[in-house]
Short mmCIF file of C-alpha atoms and ligand atoms in Angstrom, two decimals:
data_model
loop_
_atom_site.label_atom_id
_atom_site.label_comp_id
_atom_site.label_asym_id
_atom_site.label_seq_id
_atom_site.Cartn_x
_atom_site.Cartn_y
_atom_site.Cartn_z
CA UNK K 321 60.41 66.83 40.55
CA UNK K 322 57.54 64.57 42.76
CA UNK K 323 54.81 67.54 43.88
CA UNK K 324 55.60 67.20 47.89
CA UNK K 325 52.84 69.50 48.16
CA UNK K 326 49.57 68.72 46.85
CA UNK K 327 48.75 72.49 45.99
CA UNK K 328 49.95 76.05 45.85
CA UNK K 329 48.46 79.06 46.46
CA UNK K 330 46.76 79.89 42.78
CA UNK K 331 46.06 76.43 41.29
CA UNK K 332 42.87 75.76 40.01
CA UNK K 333 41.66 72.52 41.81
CA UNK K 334 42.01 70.29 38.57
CA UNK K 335 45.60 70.66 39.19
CA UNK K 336 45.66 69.73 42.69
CA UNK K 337 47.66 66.43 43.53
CA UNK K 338 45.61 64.02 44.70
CA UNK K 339 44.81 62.35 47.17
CA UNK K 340 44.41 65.73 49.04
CA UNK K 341 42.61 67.20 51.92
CA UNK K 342 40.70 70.80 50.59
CA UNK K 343 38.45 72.67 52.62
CA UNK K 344 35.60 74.99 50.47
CA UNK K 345 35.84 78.36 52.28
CA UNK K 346 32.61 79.52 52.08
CA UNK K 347 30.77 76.38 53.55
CA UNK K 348 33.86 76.83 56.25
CA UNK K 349 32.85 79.86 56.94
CA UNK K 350 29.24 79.77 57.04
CA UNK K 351 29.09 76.93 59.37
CA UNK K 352 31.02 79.20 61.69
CA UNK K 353 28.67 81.81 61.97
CA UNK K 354 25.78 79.31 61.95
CA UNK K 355 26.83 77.83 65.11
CA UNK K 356 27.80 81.45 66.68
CA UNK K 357 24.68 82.52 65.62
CA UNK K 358 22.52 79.22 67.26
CA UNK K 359 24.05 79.41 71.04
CA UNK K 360 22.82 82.51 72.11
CA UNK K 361 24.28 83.80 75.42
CA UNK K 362 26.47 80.40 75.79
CA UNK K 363 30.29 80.42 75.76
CA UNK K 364 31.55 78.28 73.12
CA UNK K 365 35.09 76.84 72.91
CA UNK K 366 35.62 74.65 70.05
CA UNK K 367 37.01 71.03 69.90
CA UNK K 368 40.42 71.99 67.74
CA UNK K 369 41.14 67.86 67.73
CA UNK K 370 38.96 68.25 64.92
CA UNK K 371 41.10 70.01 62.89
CA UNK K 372 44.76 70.61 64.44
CA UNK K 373 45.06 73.92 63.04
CA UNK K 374 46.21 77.12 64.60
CA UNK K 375 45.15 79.16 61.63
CA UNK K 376 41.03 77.60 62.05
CA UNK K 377 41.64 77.98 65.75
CA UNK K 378 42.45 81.89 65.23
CA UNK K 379 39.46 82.10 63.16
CA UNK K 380 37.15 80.43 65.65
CA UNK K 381 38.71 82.92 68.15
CA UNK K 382 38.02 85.90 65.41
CA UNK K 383 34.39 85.22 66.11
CA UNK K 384 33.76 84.83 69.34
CA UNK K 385 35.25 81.41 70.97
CA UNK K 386 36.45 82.02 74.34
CA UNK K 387 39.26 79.83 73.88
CA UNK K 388 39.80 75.76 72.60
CA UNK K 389 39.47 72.56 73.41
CA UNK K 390 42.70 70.33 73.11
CA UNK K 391 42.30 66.46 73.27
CA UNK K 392 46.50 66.05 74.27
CA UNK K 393 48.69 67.82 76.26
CA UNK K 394 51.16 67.72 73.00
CA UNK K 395 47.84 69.32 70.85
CA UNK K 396 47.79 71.97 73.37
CA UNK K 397 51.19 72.53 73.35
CA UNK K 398 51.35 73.15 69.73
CA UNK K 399 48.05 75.46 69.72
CA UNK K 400 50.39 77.81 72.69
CA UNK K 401 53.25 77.81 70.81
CA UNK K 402 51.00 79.57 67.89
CA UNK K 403 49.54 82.15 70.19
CA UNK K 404 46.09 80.65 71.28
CA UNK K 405 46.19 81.27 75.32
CA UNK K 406 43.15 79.76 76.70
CA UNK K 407 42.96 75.61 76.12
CA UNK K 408 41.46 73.08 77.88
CA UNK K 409 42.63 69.96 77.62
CA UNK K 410 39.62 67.64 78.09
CA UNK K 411 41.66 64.97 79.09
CA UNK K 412 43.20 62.87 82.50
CA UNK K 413 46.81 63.83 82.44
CA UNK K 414 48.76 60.76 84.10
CA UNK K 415 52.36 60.60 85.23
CA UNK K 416 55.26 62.66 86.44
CA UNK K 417 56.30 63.89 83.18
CA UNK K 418 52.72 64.71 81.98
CA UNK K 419 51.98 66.66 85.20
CA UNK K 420 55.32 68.43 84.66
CA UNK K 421 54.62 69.26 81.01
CA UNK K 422 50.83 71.13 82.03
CA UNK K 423 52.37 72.89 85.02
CA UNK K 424 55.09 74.42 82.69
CA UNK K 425 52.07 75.02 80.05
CA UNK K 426 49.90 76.66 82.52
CA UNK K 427 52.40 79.41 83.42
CA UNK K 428 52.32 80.44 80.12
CA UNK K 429 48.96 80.27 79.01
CA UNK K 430 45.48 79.58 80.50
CA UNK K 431 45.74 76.07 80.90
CA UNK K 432 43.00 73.42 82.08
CA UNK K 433 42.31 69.85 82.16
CA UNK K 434 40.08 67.39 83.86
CA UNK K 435 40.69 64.72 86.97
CA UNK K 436 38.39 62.21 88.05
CA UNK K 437 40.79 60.34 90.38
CA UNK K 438 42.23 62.01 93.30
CA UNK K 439 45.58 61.02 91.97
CA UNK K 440 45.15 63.13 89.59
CA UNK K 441 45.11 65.81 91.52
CA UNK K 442 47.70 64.51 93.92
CA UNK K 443 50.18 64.57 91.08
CA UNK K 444 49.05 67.76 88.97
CA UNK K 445 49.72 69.90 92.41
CA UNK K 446 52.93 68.38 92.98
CA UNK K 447 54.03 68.82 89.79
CA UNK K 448 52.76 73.26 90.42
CA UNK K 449 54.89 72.90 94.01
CA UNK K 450 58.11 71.79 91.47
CA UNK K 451 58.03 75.03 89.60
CA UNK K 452 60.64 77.45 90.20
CA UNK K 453 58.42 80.75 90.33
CA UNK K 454 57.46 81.80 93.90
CA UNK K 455 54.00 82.38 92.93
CA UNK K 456 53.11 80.10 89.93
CA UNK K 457 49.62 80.93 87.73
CA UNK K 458 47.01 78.89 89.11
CA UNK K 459 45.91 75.61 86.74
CA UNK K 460 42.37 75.84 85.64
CA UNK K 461 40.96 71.81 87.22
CA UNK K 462 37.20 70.53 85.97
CA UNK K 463 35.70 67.45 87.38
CA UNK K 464 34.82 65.59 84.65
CA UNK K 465 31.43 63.75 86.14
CA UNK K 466 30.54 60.35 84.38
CA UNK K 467 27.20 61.52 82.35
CA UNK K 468 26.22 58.56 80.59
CA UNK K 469 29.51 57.98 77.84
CA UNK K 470 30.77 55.21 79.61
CA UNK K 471 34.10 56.77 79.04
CA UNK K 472 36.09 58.95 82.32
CA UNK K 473 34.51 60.44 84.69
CA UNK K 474 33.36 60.12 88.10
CA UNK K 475 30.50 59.61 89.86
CA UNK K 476 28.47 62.56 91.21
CA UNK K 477 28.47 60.88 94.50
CA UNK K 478 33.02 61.19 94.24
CA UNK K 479 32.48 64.60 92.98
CA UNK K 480 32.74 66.95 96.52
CA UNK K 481 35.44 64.45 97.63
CA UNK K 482 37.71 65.87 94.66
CA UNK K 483 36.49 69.43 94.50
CA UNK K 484 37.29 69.62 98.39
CA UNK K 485 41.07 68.14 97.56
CA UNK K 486 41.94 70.56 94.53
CA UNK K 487 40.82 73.69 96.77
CA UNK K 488 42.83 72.60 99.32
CA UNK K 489 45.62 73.03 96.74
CA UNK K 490 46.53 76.73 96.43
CA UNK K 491 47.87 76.18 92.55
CA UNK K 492 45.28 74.88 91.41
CA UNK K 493 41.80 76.56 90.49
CA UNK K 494 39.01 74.55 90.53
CA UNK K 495 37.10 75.68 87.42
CA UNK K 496 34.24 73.73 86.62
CA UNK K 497 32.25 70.74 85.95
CA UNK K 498 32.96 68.50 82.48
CA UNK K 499 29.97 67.01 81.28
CA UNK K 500 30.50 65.37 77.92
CA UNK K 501 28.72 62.11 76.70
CA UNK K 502 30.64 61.24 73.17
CA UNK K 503 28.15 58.29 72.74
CA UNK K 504 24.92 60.71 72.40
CA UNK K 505 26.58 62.80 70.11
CA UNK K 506 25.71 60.43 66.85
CA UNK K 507 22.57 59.10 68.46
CA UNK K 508 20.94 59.29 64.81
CA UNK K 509 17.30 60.66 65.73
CA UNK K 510 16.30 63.81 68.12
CA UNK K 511 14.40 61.62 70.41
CA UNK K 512 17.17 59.40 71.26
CA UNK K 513 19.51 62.50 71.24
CA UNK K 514 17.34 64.33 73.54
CA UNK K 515 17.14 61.91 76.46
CA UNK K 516 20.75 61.25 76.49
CA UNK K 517 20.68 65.44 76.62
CA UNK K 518 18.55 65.32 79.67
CA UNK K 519 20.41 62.49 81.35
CA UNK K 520 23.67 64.06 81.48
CA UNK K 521 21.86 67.43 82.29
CA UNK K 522 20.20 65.40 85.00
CA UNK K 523 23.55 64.43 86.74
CA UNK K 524 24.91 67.67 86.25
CA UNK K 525 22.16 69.38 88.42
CA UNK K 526 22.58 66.59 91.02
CA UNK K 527 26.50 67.05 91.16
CA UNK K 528 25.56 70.44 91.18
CA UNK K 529 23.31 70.27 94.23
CA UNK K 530 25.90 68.53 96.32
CA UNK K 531 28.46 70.72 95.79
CA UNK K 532 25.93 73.75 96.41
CA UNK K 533 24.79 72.21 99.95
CA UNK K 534 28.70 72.36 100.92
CA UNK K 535 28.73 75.88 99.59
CA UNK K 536 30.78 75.29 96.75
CA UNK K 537 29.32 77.36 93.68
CA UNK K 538 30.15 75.76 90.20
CA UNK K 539 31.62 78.61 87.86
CA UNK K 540 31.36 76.65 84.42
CA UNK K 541 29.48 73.41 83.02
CA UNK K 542 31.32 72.45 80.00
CA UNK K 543 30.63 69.69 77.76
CA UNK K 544 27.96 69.00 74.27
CA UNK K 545 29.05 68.18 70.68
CA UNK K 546 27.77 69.22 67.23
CA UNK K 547 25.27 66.78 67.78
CA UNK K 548 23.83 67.86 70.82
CA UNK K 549 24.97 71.05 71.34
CA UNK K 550 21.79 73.45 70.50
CA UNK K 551 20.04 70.74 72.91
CA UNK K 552 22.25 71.55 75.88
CA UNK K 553 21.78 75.34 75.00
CA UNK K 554 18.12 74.66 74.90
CA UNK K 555 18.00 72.51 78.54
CA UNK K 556 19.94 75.44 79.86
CA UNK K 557 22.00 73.81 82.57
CA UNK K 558 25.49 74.21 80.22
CA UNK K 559 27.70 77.38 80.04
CA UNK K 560 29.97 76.65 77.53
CA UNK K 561 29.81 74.13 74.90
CA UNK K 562 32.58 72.47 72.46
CA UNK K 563 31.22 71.40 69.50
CA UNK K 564 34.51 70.56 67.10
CA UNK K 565 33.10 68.75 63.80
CA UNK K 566 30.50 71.24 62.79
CA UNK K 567 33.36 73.41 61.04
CA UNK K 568 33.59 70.52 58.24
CA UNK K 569 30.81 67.90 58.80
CA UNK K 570 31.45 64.29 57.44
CA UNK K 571 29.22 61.31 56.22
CA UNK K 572 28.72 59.86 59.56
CA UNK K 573 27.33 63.45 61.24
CA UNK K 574 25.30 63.55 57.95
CA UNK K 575 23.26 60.68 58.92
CA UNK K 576 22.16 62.44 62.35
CA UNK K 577 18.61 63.62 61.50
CA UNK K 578 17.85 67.26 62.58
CA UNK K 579 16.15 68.57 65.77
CA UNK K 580 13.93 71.81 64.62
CA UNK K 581 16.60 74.03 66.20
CA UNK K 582 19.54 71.91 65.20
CA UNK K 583 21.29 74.24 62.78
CA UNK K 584 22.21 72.76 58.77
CA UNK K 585 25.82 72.86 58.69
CA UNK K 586 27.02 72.55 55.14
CA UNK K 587 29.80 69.54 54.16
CA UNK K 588 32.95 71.78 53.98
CA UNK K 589 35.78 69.41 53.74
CA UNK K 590 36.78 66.85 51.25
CA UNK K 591 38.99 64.51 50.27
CA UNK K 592 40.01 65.11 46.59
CA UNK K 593 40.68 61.53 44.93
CA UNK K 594 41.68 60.27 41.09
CA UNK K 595 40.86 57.35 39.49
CA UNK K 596 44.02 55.25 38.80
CA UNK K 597 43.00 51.96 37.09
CA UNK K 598 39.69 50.54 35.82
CA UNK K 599 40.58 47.17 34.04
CA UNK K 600 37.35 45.70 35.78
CA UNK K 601 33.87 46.06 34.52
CA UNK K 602 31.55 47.88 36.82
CA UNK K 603 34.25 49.37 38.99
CA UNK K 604 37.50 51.65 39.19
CA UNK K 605 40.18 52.23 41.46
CA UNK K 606 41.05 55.48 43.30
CA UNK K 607 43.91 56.75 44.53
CA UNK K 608 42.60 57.31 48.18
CA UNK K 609 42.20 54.34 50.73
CA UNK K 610 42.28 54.17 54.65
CA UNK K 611 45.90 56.38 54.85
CA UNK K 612 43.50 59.20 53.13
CA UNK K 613 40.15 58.84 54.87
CA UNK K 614 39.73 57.08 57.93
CA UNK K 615 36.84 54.50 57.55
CA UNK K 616 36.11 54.23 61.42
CA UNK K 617 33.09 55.47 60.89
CA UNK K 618 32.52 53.79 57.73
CA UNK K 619 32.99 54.71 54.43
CA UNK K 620 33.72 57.93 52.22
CA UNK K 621 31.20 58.69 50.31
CA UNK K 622 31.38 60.20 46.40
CA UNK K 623 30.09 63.70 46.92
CA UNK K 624 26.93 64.52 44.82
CA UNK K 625 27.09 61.68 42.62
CA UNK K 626 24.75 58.40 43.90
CA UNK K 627 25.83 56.59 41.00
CA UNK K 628 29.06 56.42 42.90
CA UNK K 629 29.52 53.50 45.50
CA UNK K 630 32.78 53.54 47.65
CA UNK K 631 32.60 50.08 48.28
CA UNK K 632 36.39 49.46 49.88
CA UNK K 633 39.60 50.51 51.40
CA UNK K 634 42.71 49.01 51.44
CA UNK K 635 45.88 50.98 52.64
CA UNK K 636 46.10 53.00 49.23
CA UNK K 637 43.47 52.21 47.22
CA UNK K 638 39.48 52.69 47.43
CA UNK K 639 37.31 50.54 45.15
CA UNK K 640 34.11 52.60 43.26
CA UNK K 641 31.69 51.03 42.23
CA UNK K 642 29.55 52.42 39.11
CA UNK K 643 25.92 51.58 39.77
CA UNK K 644 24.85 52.19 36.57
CA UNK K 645 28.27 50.28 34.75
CA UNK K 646 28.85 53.99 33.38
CA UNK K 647 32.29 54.09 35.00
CA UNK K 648 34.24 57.42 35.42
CA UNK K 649 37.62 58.13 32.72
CA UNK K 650 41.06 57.19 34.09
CA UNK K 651 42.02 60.47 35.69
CA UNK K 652 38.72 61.42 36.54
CA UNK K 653 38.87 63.28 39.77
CA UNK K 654 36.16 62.80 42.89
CA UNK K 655 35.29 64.24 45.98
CA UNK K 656 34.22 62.24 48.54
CA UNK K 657 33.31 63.20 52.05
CA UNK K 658 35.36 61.38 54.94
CA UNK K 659 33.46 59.02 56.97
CA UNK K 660 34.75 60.38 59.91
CA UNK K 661 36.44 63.93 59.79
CA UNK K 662 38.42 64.29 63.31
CA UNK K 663 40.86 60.91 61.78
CA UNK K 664 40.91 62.66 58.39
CA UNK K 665 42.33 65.83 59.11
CA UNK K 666 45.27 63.82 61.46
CA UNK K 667 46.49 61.85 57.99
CA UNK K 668 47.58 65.26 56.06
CA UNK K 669 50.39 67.87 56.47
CA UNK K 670 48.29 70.57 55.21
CA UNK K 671 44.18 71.70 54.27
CA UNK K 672 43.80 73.15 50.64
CA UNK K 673 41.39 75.97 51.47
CA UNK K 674 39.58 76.24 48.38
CA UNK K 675 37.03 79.09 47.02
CA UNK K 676 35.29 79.31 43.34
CA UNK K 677 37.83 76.52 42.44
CA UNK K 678 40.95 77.44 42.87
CA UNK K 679 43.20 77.16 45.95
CA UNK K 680 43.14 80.71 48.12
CA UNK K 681 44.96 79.14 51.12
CA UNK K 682 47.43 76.32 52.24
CA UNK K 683 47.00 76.09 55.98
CA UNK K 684 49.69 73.67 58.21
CA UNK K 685 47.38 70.89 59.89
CA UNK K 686 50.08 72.06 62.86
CA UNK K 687 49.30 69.63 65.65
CA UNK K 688 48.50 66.41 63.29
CA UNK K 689 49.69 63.36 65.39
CA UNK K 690 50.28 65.55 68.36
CA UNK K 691 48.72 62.45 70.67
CA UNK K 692 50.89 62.42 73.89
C1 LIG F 26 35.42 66.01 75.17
C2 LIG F 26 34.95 66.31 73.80
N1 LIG F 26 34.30 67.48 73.57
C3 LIG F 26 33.86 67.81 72.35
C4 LIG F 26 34.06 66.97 71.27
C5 LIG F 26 33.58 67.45 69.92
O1 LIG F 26 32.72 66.59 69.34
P1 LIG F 26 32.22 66.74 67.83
O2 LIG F 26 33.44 66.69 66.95
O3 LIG F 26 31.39 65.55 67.69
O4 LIG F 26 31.53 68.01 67.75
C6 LIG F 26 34.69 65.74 71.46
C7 LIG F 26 34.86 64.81 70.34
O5 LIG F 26 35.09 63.66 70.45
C8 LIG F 26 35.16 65.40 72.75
O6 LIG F 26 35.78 64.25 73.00
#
């Protein structure tokens, strides 16, 4: 019989079909608590498109989150249907059908998501008015404000224009202020890091203003990754932040170099890879390519062994290189750390969760592909 599933409950990890996607519990773990431990009074509510799983969600939740981020409506409808009632989805939802979808959502759990067009907002409140309850739950609406991503957003100047239109909606709430700038996330050193910090903290104080002279009060600014999240804390004009990647950590967060307060979060997810062939002289082949670590962020990279080159990925293959022609046995199995670990986690059915090498946990990677 073909192993469907790369690993059971019990197996010790050299038995573990390959490739697979295992998770060490303790560096899991610890990274939880460090982040918990570095925000201080701050609400956090983690990014779950990172990893797409209810049972890390709960966790997250266990400690002190006061709810999740959701990229996708579909994400968020996944994370409800496993219990976890308070998600926003940082997102523009678009369309009838959409609209329809978070109004049904939002009577069940507590539901936000962001506008920056007045369409938007046009649309979302229709969609409330459709519902058949007399008095639906309110939806949860942040204005996400462009901060310097170059991604949505709008400008502080459009800001009071939309907060005045979704209060004069009675279904909707408006809840907050979205200030998250992707691009300064990986900005590799703490300078750079810290004045894309204090730009989007900037504009948040001057969106803030406007809305105060019109006597609107602001009850939440939202936004900051794991790379700039103890910054935010530190500039003190965020209330809640949503790092996602810290859980696991990848190759491309590992080349971020640390602020003095940034906490060390440990590498806590791998990819688990064999070699399959290595008829060539200085190299072998592995069994995990692009369908098994994304390489958007460039390559995997062989955990703790810098003999070990991941040089390239085709669909199902990854070519290592041996730096020192000493190349690994035909079976051998690495680790390598994902480039990129949000990408990752979406290729696999389930995380191996993985503690003094053997496999404690198989956890469903529920809402992989979820991306309507
Ligand atoms: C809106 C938003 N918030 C938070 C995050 C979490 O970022 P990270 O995984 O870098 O911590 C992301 C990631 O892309 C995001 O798009």
């Amino acid at each position: 019989m073909l192993p469907w599933k790369a690993g059971r409950i019990g197996d010790h990890i050299r038995d573990v079909q390959t490739p697979a996607l295992v998770l060490e519990r303790g560096h899991f773990e610890r990274n939880m608590d460090r982040l918990m431990q570095s925000v201080g009074a701050l609400r956090v509510r983690p990014h779950a498109k990172s990893h797409k799983c209810p049972e890390i969600a709960r966790q997250q939740i266990a400690r002190g989150a006061v709810g999740i981020c959701c990229q996708k409506l579909s994400e968020a409808a996944v994370f409800a249907a496993e219990g976890i009632e308070n998600i926003l989805v940082t997102n523009q939802v678009v369309g009838a059908q959409k609209c329809q979808t978070a109004a049904q959502l939002a009577q069940r759990i507590q539901l936000g998501v962001l506008v920056d067009d007045r369409l938007q907002i046009e649309q979302l409140a229709h969609a409330m008015k459709q519902l058949p309850a007399p008095n639906p739950r309110c939806m949860d609406i942040y204005v996400e404000v462009e901060v310097g991503g170059a991604r949505c957003g709008a400008m502080p100047g459009a800001v009071l224009a939309l907060v005045t239109l979704i209060r004069h909606h009675p279904t909707l709430r408006f809840a907050g202020l979205h200030c998250y700038n992707g691009a300064a996330q990986h900005k590799r050193t703490p300078s750079e890091r810290q004045s894309a910090v204090d730009q989007v903290a900037f504009i948040a104080e001057q969106t803030i203003g406007l809305l105060k002279r019109a006597g609107i009060e602001v009850p939440c600014i939202t936004g900051g990754g794991t790379g700039t999240f103890a910054m935010d804390c530190a500039r003190g004009v965020m209330t809640e932040v949503q790092p996602g990647s810290y859980i696991f950590m990848d190759a491309d967060y590992r080349r971020n170099e640390l602020w003095l307060k940034d906490p060390v979060f440990d590498q806590a997810l791998f990819v688990l890879t064999s070699v399959i062939s290595r008829s060539h002289e200085g190299f072998v082949v592995v069994d995990a390519g692009l369908k098994a670590s994304s390489v958007d962020s460039g390559l995997p990279e062989v955990w703790r062994n810098p003999d070990l080159l991941y040089k390239q990925a085709s669909d199902e293959h990854g070519v290592v290189q041996a730096r020192s022609g000493q190349s690994p046995r035909l079976g051998a199995t690495l680790k390598l750390i994902p480039g990129h670990c949000d990408p990752t986690v979406n290729l696999y059915d389930d995380l191996l969760v993985i503690d003094k090498d053997h496999v404690v946990d198989v956890w469903p990677i529920a809402a992989r592909g979820a991306c309507l």
